[in-house]
Amino acid sequence: MSANKGEYSRFDSEHIWHPYNRVPSSFPMFMVRSAEGVRIKLTSGQELIDGMSSWWSAIHGYNHPRLNDAVTRQIKDMAHVMFGGLTHRPAIDLCAQLLSLTHKDLDKIFISDSGSVAVEVAIKMALQYWQARGHKQKRQLMTVEGGYHGDTFAAMSVCDPVNGMHHLFAGMLAPQVFADMPRCKFDQPWDPRFIENFALTLESNKHNLAAVILEPIVQGAGGMRFYSPEYLKQVKRLCVEYDVLLILDEIATGFGRSGKLFAYEYADICPDILCLGKALTGGYMSLAATLCTEEVSRTISGGEPGLFMHGPTFMANPLACSVALSSVQLLVESGWRDQVSTIADILSAELAAVRELPGVADVRVLGAIGVVELNEPVDMAVIQPMFVANGVWIRPFGKLVYTMPPYTIVKPDLEFLCRQMVATVRQYLAGAAH
Ligand SMILES: *Cc1c(COP(=O)(O)O)cnc(C)c1O
């Protein structure tokens, strides 16, 4: 292809799928030349302050010298070797680090390629666990409405039944059990009625349930809602009481985003199975992990066929493991707690400007996550170019205009990001009113 910019764009538009899109795209694409720190540089010459961390992942910003170094050091030894029958230091060091940072009862770890696969692995662990225990009827999953767990089939079956893709794939998705979404806000005083529907649903389905699967504290792509730690505590208590495993999906919340290293720490509980992904490699490569307790792993190994039946071709890719280890070490050393709490303060102060604006339903902040919820879904073809013209990279979905910037963002950049977010929402709502 010639260096002609128009030709590249045309090829993209005519042949390439983008996430949740059609070909050709239903909204404009912006071509990126490079990214550095919190700045995304477009081929047009424009620079955007990044408000998305490339979907929760680039927590240290782009083109980080230490992460670059981890990749280049590793590639001199090997980019990849199969994990069947072979092992290597990058995987072992990373797994040791992840097991030491998570709850002490999480003792075994399965590395995979993406968040959705980590969820599939978690579900398969729960199913094999009950098979091994001879409870063959315990095959269903229970979750709450408003969740998101990925795009593969088992993951889709526990996504929100309305916003998810249930109607499209009706008959193809395993029928799961849904409780009402948690209605208690993060800071709301606890009322036992908040858990009633969940408790009743769990009680009446317990004989068929392998596991409950939830996003702890923050429901991400299903609606960006924050719920009370007490709710999660009660979920854990009920799972123990009714003998159902608890899978926590920390793929979005993990690695500090919520203000805790892992969001389950707010509730001071331990899941039986934990999914990690997104920020695991600092946004460099696709990698995910599923952790479980000794009891889950021992039971699976003691059942038929005595093996856990999963093994991706690129399992524990050394490049991805090396950069993940560096990213996690960098996080631990970085003072992320202060960074995230400063971001939370600035988001709260700045985004409050649109709270009373007609068309705005809610403004909420938890950790380094800021959400402006509108009354109506936005028109992406209209609002996306406005954000770009205003110098920021914000990608709304539905009614949600939200940001989760890299932790390394400095105050003036974050203030700029918030002010442009506020200005764009005003500008968009003013236009939408006509
Ligand atoms: C993004 C996400 C997933 C899916 O991860 P992919 O890497 O996109 O497959 C699963 N669960 C949660 C909570 C997520 O935010």
mmCIF file with all atom_site columns, N, CA and C in Angstrom, residues 49 337-355 363-372 403-422:
data_model
loop_
_atom_site.group_PDB
_atom_site.id
_atom_site.type_symbol
_atom_site.label_atom_id
_atom_site.label_alt_id
_atom_site.label_comp_id
_atom_site.label_asym_id
_atom_site.label_entity_id
_atom_site.label_seq_id
_atom_site.pdbx_PDB_ins_code
_atom_site.Cartn_x
_atom_site.Cartn_y
_atom_site.Cartn_z
_atom_site.occupancy
_atom_site.B_iso_or_equiv
_atom_site.pdbx_formal_charge
_atom_site.auth_seq_id
_atom_site.auth_comp_id
_atom_site.auth_asym_id
_atom_site.auth_atom_id
_atom_site.pdbx_PDB_model_num
ATOM 1   N N  . ILE A 1 49  ? -5.057  13.629 25.156 1.00 0.00 ? 49  ILE A N  1
ATOM 2   C CA . ILE A 1 49  ? -4.808  13.116 26.508 1.00 0.00 ? 49  ILE A CA 1
ATOM 3   C C  . ILE A 1 49  ? -5.712  11.895 26.694 1.00 0.00 ? 49  ILE A C  1
ATOM 4   N N  . ARG A 1 337 ? -1.319  3.916  45.453 1.00 0.00 ? 337 ARG A N  1
ATOM 5   C CA . ARG A 1 337 ? -2.422  4.278  46.347 1.00 0.00 ? 337 ARG A CA 1
ATOM 6   C C  . ARG A 1 337 ? -2.637  5.790  46.364 1.00 0.00 ? 337 ARG A C  1
ATOM 7   N N  . ASP A 1 338 ? -1.515  6.533  46.477 1.00 0.00 ? 338 ASP A N  1
ATOM 8   C CA . ASP A 1 338 ? -1.613  7.992  46.480 1.00 0.00 ? 338 ASP A CA 1
ATOM 9   C C  . ASP A 1 338 ? -2.060  8.498  45.116 1.00 0.00 ? 338 ASP A C  1
ATOM 10  N N  . GLN A 1 339 ? -1.494  7.893  44.055 1.00 0.00 ? 339 GLN A N  1
ATOM 11  C CA . GLN A 1 339 ? -1.883  8.326  42.703 1.00 0.00 ? 339 GLN A CA 1
ATOM 12  C C  . GLN A 1 339 ? -3.385  8.160  42.510 1.00 0.00 ? 339 GLN A C  1
ATOM 13  N N  . VAL A 1 340 ? -3.904  6.987  42.876 1.00 0.00 ? 340 VAL A N  1
ATOM 14  C CA . VAL A 1 340 ? -5.321  6.709  42.644 1.00 0.00 ? 340 VAL A CA 1
ATOM 15  C C  . VAL A 1 340 ? -6.190  7.619  43.517 1.00 0.00 ? 340 VAL A C  1
ATOM 16  N N  . SER A 1 341 ? -5.759  7.862  44.759 1.00 0.00 ? 341 SER A N  1
ATOM 17  C CA . SER A 1 341 ? -6.630  8.693  45.605 1.00 0.00 ? 341 SER A CA 1
ATOM 18  C C  . SER A 1 341 ? -6.579  10.161 45.159 1.00 0.00 ? 341 SER A C  1
ATOM 19  N N  . THR A 1 342 ? -5.429  10.613 44.631 1.00 0.00 ? 342 THR A N  1
ATOM 20  C CA . THR A 1 342 ? -5.380  11.971 44.071 1.00 0.00 ? 342 THR A CA 1
ATOM 21  C C  . THR A 1 342 ? -6.274  12.070 42.839 1.00 0.00 ? 342 THR A C  1
ATOM 22  N N  . ILE A 1 343 ? -6.219  11.041 41.987 1.00 0.00 ? 343 ILE A N  1
ATOM 23  C CA . ILE A 1 343 ? -7.084  11.039 40.801 1.00 0.00 ? 343 ILE A CA 1
ATOM 24  C C  . ILE A 1 343 ? -8.554  11.077 41.231 1.00 0.00 ? 343 ILE A C  1
ATOM 25  N N  . ALA A 1 344 ? -8.898  10.296 42.252 1.00 0.00 ? 344 ALA A N  1
ATOM 26  C CA . ALA A 1 344 ? -10.291 10.268 42.733 1.00 0.00 ? 344 ALA A CA 1
ATOM 27  C C  . ALA A 1 344 ? -10.733 11.663 43.183 1.00 0.00 ? 344 ALA A C  1
ATOM 28  N N  . ASP A 1 345 ? -9.857  12.358 43.919 1.00 0.00 ? 345 ASP A N  1
ATOM 29  C CA . ASP A 1 345 ? -10.209 13.705 44.406 1.00 0.00 ? 345 ASP A CA 1
ATOM 30  C C  . ASP A 1 345 ? -10.437 14.666 43.246 1.00 0.00 ? 345 ASP A C  1
ATOM 31  N N  . ILE A 1 346 ? -9.540  14.610 42.262 1.00 0.00 ? 346 ILE A N  1
ATOM 32  C CA . ILE A 1 346 ? -9.658  15.546 41.136 1.00 0.00 ? 346 ILE A CA 1
ATOM 33  C C  . ILE A 1 346 ? -10.894 15.219 40.295 1.00 0.00 ? 346 ILE A C  1
ATOM 34  N N  . LEU A 1 347 ? -11.123 13.931 40.046 1.00 0.00 ? 347 LEU A N  1
ATOM 35  C CA . LEU A 1 347 ? -12.319 13.540 39.286 1.00 0.00 ? 347 LEU A CA 1
ATOM 36  C C  . LEU A 1 347 ? -13.579 14.032 39.998 1.00 0.00 ? 347 LEU A C  1
ATOM 37  N N  . SER A 1 348 ? -13.636 13.843 41.315 1.00 0.00 ? 348 SER A N  1
ATOM 38  C CA . SER A 1 348 ? -14.827 14.253 42.070 1.00 0.00 ? 348 SER A CA 1
ATOM 39  C C  . SER A 1 348 ? -15.042 15.761 41.963 1.00 0.00 ? 348 SER A C  1
ATOM 40  N N  . ALA A 1 349 ? -13.954 16.503 42.140 1.00 0.00 ? 349 ALA A N  1
ATOM 41  C CA . ALA A 1 349 ? -14.070 17.964 42.120 1.00 0.00 ? 349 ALA A CA 1
ATOM 42  C C  . ALA A 1 349 ? -14.466 18.469 40.729 1.00 0.00 ? 349 ALA A C  1
ATOM 43  N N  . GLU A 1 350 ? -13.855 17.908 39.700 1.00 0.00 ? 350 GLU A N  1
ATOM 44  C CA . GLU A 1 350 ? -14.046 18.452 38.344 1.00 0.00 ? 350 GLU A CA 1
ATOM 45  C C  . GLU A 1 350 ? -15.353 17.989 37.695 1.00 0.00 ? 350 GLU A C  1
ATOM 46  N N  . LEU A 1 351 ? -15.694 16.713 37.868 1.00 0.00 ? 351 LEU A N  1
ATOM 47  C CA . LEU A 1 351 ? -16.875 16.198 37.164 1.00 0.00 ? 351 LEU A CA 1
ATOM 48  C C  . LEU A 1 351 ? -18.178 16.676 37.811 1.00 0.00 ? 351 LEU A C  1
ATOM 49  N N  . ALA A 1 352 ? -18.073 17.172 39.054 1.00 0.00 ? 352 ALA A N  1
ATOM 50  C CA . ALA A 1 352 ? -19.255 17.707 39.744 1.00 0.00 ? 352 ALA A CA 1
ATOM 51  C C  . ALA A 1 352 ? -19.892 18.844 38.945 1.00 0.00 ? 352 ALA A C  1
ATOM 52  N N  . ALA A 1 353 ? -19.113 19.474 38.073 1.00 0.00 ? 353 ALA A N  1
ATOM 53  C CA . ALA A 1 353 ? -19.606 20.616 37.283 1.00 0.00 ? 353 ALA A CA 1
ATOM 54  C C  . ALA A 1 353 ? -20.830 20.283 36.434 1.00 0.00 ? 353 ALA A C  1
ATOM 55  N N  . VAL A 1 354 ? -20.993 19.003 36.045 1.00 0.00 ? 354 VAL A N  1
ATOM 56  C CA . VAL A 1 354 ? -22.146 18.669 35.191 1.00 0.00 ? 354 VAL A CA 1
ATOM 57  C C  . VAL A 1 354 ? -23.274 17.971 35.958 1.00 0.00 ? 354 VAL A C  1
ATOM 58  N N  . ARG A 1 355 ? -23.097 17.847 37.269 1.00 0.00 ? 355 ARG A N  1
ATOM 59  C CA . ARG A 1 355 ? -24.073 17.073 38.042 1.00 0.00 ? 355 ARG A CA 1
ATOM 60  C C  . ARG A 1 355 ? -25.507 17.594 37.877 1.00 0.00 ? 355 ARG A C  1
ATOM 61  N N  . VAL A 1 363 ? -23.481 11.504 38.444 1.00 0.00 ? 363 VAL A N  1
ATOM 62  C CA . VAL A 1 363 ? -22.026 11.603 38.344 1.00 0.00 ? 363 VAL A CA 1
ATOM 63  C C  . VAL A 1 363 ? -21.473 10.803 39.510 1.00 0.00 ? 363 VAL A C  1
ATOM 64  N N  . ARG A 1 364 ? -20.557 9.880  39.251 1.00 0.00 ? 364 ARG A N  1
ATOM 65  C CA . ARG A 1 364 ? -20.013 9.078  40.352 1.00 0.00 ? 364 ARG A CA 1
ATOM 66  C C  . ARG A 1 364 ? -18.538 8.775  40.121 1.00 0.00 ? 364 ARG A C  1
ATOM 67  N N  . VAL A 1 365 ? -17.835 8.643  41.245 1.00 0.00 ? 365 VAL A N  1
ATOM 68  C CA . VAL A 1 365 ? -16.389 8.408  41.210 1.00 0.00 ? 365 VAL A CA 1
ATOM 69  C C  . VAL A 1 365 ? -16.047 7.343  42.236 1.00 0.00 ? 365 VAL A C  1
ATOM 70  N N  . LEU A 1 366 ? -15.230 6.380  41.847 1.00 0.00 ? 366 LEU A N  1
ATOM 71  C CA . LEU A 1 366 ? -14.629 5.465  42.821 1.00 0.00 ? 366 LEU A CA 1
ATOM 72  C C  . LEU A 1 366 ? -13.207 5.177  42.355 1.00 0.00 ? 366 LEU A C  1
ATOM 73  N N  . GLY A 1 367 ? -12.246 5.381  43.241 1.00 0.00 ? 367 GLY A N  1
ATOM 74  C CA . GLY A 1 367 ? -10.855 5.185  42.843 1.00 0.00 ? 367 GLY A CA 1
ATOM 75  C C  . GLY A 1 367 ? -10.562 6.036  41.616 1.00 0.00 ? 367 GLY A C  1
ATOM 76  N N  . ALA A 1 368 ? -9.839  5.455  40.656 1.00 0.00 ? 368 ALA A N  1
ATOM 77  C CA . ALA A 1 368 ? -9.493  6.209  39.453 1.00 0.00 ? 368 ALA A CA 1
ATOM 78  C C  . ALA A 1 368 ? -10.492 5.948  38.330 1.00 0.00 ? 368 ALA A C  1
ATOM 79  N N  . ILE A 1 369 ? -11.780 5.950  38.701 1.00 0.00 ? 369 ILE A N  1
ATOM 80  C CA . ILE A 1 369 ? -12.862 5.750  37.742 1.00 0.00 ? 369 ILE A CA 1
ATOM 81  C C  . ILE A 1 369 ? -13.856 6.898  37.901 1.00 0.00 ? 369 ILE A C  1
ATOM 82  N N  . GLY A 1 370 ? -14.109 7.644  36.838 1.00 0.00 ? 370 GLY A N  1
ATOM 83  C CA . GLY A 1 370 ? -15.083 8.741  36.888 1.00 0.00 ? 370 GLY A CA 1
ATOM 84  C C  . GLY A 1 370 ? -16.161 8.508  35.844 1.00 0.00 ? 370 GLY A C  1
ATOM 85  N N  . VAL A 1 371 ? -17.424 8.626  36.265 1.00 0.00 ? 371 VAL A N  1
ATOM 86  C CA . VAL A 1 371 ? -18.540 8.309  35.375 1.00 0.00 ? 371 VAL A CA 1
ATOM 87  C C  . VAL A 1 371 ? -19.534 9.460  35.332 1.00 0.00 ? 371 VAL A C  1
ATOM 88  N N  . VAL A 1 372 ? -19.907 9.874  34.124 1.00 0.00 ? 372 VAL A N  1
ATOM 89  C CA . VAL A 1 372 ? -21.044 10.777 33.933 1.00 0.00 ? 372 VAL A CA 1
ATOM 90  C C  . VAL A 1 372 ? -22.103 9.971  33.204 1.00 0.00 ? 372 VAL A C  1
ATOM 91  N N  . THR A 1 403 ? -14.287 7.840  32.434 1.00 0.00 ? 403 THR A N  1
ATOM 92  C CA . THR A 1 403 ? -12.838 7.882  32.271 1.00 0.00 ? 403 THR A CA 1
ATOM 93  C C  . THR A 1 403 ? -12.162 7.022  33.333 1.00 0.00 ? 403 THR A C  1
ATOM 94  N N  . MET A 1 404 ? -11.101 6.333  32.929 1.00 0.00 ? 404 MET A N  1
ATOM 95  C CA . MET A 1 404 ? -10.208 5.689  33.900 1.00 0.00 ? 404 MET A CA 1
ATOM 96  C C  . MET A 1 404 ? -8.795  5.885  33.372 1.00 0.00 ? 404 MET A C  1
ATOM 97  N N  . PRO A 1 405 ? -8.206  7.058  33.688 1.00 0.00 ? 405 PRO A N  1
ATOM 98  C CA . PRO A 1 405 ? -6.917  7.445  33.120 1.00 0.00 ? 405 PRO A CA 1
ATOM 99  C C  . PRO A 1 405 ? -5.768  6.608  33.678 1.00 0.00 ? 405 PRO A C  1
ATOM 100 N N  . PRO A 1 406 ? -4.619  6.622  32.979 1.00 0.00 ? 406 PRO A N  1
ATOM 101 C CA . PRO A 1 406 ? -3.417  6.005  33.546 1.00 0.00 ? 406 PRO A CA 1
ATOM 102 C C  . PRO A 1 406 ? -3.109  6.628  34.915 1.00 0.00 ? 406 PRO A C  1
ATOM 103 N N  . TYR A 1 407 ? -2.612  5.810  35.852 1.00 0.00 ? 407 TYR A N  1
ATOM 104 C CA . TYR A 1 407 ? -2.321  6.314  37.210 1.00 0.00 ? 407 TYR A CA 1
ATOM 105 C C  . TYR A 1 407 ? -1.241  7.401  37.194 1.00 0.00 ? 407 TYR A C  1
ATOM 106 N N  . THR A 1 408 ? -0.434  7.397  36.128 1.00 0.00 ? 408 THR A N  1
ATOM 107 C CA . THR A 1 408 ? 0.708   8.311  36.057 1.00 0.00 ? 408 THR A CA 1
ATOM 108 C C  . THR A 1 408 ? 0.322   9.708  35.588 1.00 0.00 ? 408 THR A C  1
ATOM 109 N N  . ILE A 1 409 ? -0.939  9.940  35.298 1.00 0.00 ? 409 ILE A N  1
ATOM 110 C CA . ILE A 1 409 ? -1.363  11.245 34.775 1.00 0.00 ? 409 ILE A CA 1
ATOM 111 C C  . ILE A 1 409 ? -1.073  12.331 35.822 1.00 0.00 ? 409 ILE A C  1
ATOM 112 N N  . VAL A 1 410 ? -0.470  13.439 35.378 1.00 0.00 ? 410 VAL A N  1
ATOM 113 C CA . VAL A 1 410 ? -0.169  14.521 36.328 1.00 0.00 ? 410 VAL A CA 1
ATOM 114 C C  . VAL A 1 410 ? -1.374  15.461 36.409 1.00 0.00 ? 410 VAL A C  1
ATOM 115 N N  . LYS A 1 411 ? -1.399  16.236 37.499 1.00 0.00 ? 411 LYS A N  1
ATOM 116 C CA . LYS A 1 411 ? -2.578  17.051 37.802 1.00 0.00 ? 411 LYS A CA 1
ATOM 117 C C  . LYS A 1 411 ? -3.040  17.941 36.632 1.00 0.00 ? 411 LYS A C  1
ATOM 118 N N  . PRO A 1 412 ? -2.125  18.719 36.002 1.00 0.00 ? 412 PRO A N  1
ATOM 119 C CA . PRO A 1 412 ? -2.615  19.592 34.919 1.00 0.00 ? 412 PRO A CA 1
ATOM 120 C C  . PRO A 1 412 ? -3.253  18.804 33.767 1.00 0.00 ? 412 PRO A C  1
ATOM 121 N N  . ASP A 1 413 ? -2.684  17.636 33.460 1.00 0.00 ? 413 ASP A N  1
ATOM 122 C CA . ASP A 1 413 ? -3.262  16.817 32.385 1.00 0.00 ? 413 ASP A CA 1
ATOM 123 C C  . ASP A 1 413 ? -4.626  16.272 32.787 1.00 0.00 ? 413 ASP A C  1
ATOM 124 N N  . LEU A 1 414 ? -4.744  15.864 34.046 1.00 0.00 ? 414 LEU A N  1
ATOM 125 C CA . LEU A 1 414 ? -6.022  15.311 34.499 1.00 0.00 ? 414 LEU A CA 1
ATOM 126 C C  . LEU A 1 414 ? -7.083  16.408 34.550 1.00 0.00 ? 414 LEU A C  1
ATOM 127 N N  . GLU A 1 415 ? -6.677  17.600 34.998 1.00 0.00 ? 415 GLU A N  1
ATOM 128 C CA . GLU A 1 415 ? -7.639  18.715 35.012 1.00 0.00 ? 415 GLU A CA 1
ATOM 129 C C  . GLU A 1 415 ? -8.083  19.052 33.597 1.00 0.00 ? 415 GLU A C  1
ATOM 130 N N  . PHE A 1 416 ? -7.132  19.049 32.670 1.00 0.00 ? 416 PHE A N  1
ATOM 131 C CA . PHE A 1 416 ? -7.482  19.297 31.263 1.00 0.00 ? 416 PHE A CA 1
ATOM 132 C C  . PHE A 1 416 ? -8.463  18.236 30.773 1.00 0.00 ? 416 PHE A C  1
ATOM 133 N N  . LEU A 1 417 ? -8.141  16.978 31.067 1.00 0.00 ? 417 LEU A N  1
ATOM 134 C CA . LEU A 1 417 ? -8.998  15.865 30.636 1.00 0.00 ? 417 LEU A CA 1
ATOM 135 C C  . LEU A 1 417 ? -10.428 16.048 31.168 1.00 0.00 ? 417 LEU A C  1
ATOM 136 N N  . CYS A 1 418 ? -10.533 16.344 32.472 1.00 0.00 ? 418 CYS A N  1
ATOM 137 C CA . CYS A 1 418 ? -11.858 16.494 33.090 1.00 0.00 ? 418 CYS A CA 1
ATOM 138 C C  . CYS A 1 418 ? -12.601 17.689 32.510 1.00 0.00 ? 418 CYS A C  1
ATOM 139 N N  . ARG A 1 419 ? -11.898 18.806 32.341 1.00 0.00 ? 419 ARG A N  1
ATOM 140 C CA . ARG A 1 419 ? -12.557 20.019 31.840 1.00 0.00 ? 419 ARG A CA 1
ATOM 141 C C  . ARG A 1 419 ? -13.040 19.816 30.410 1.00 0.00 ? 419 ARG A C  1
ATOM 142 N N  . GLN A 1 420 ? -12.243 19.102 29.608 1.00 0.00 ? 420 GLN A N  1
ATOM 143 C CA . GLN A 1 420 ? -12.667 18.857 28.228 1.00 0.00 ? 420 GLN A CA 1
ATOM 144 C C  . GLN A 1 420 ? -13.813 17.851 28.199 1.00 0.00 ? 420 GLN A C  1
ATOM 145 N N  . MET A 1 421 ? -13.820 16.958 29.168 1.00 0.00 ? 421 MET A N  1
ATOM 146 C CA . MET A 1 421 ? -14.917 15.995 29.262 1.00 0.00 ? 421 MET A CA 1
ATOM 147 C C  . MET A 1 421 ? -16.213 16.738 29.593 1.00 0.00 ? 421 MET A C  1
ATOM 148 N N  . VAL A 1 422 ? -16.111 17.621 30.567 1.00 0.00 ? 422 VAL A N  1
ATOM 149 C CA . VAL A 1 422 ? -17.262 18.438 30.978 1.00 0.00 ? 422 VAL A CA 1
ATOM 150 C C  . VAL A 1 422 ? -17.728 19.325 29.817 1.00 0.00 ? 422 VAL A C  1
#
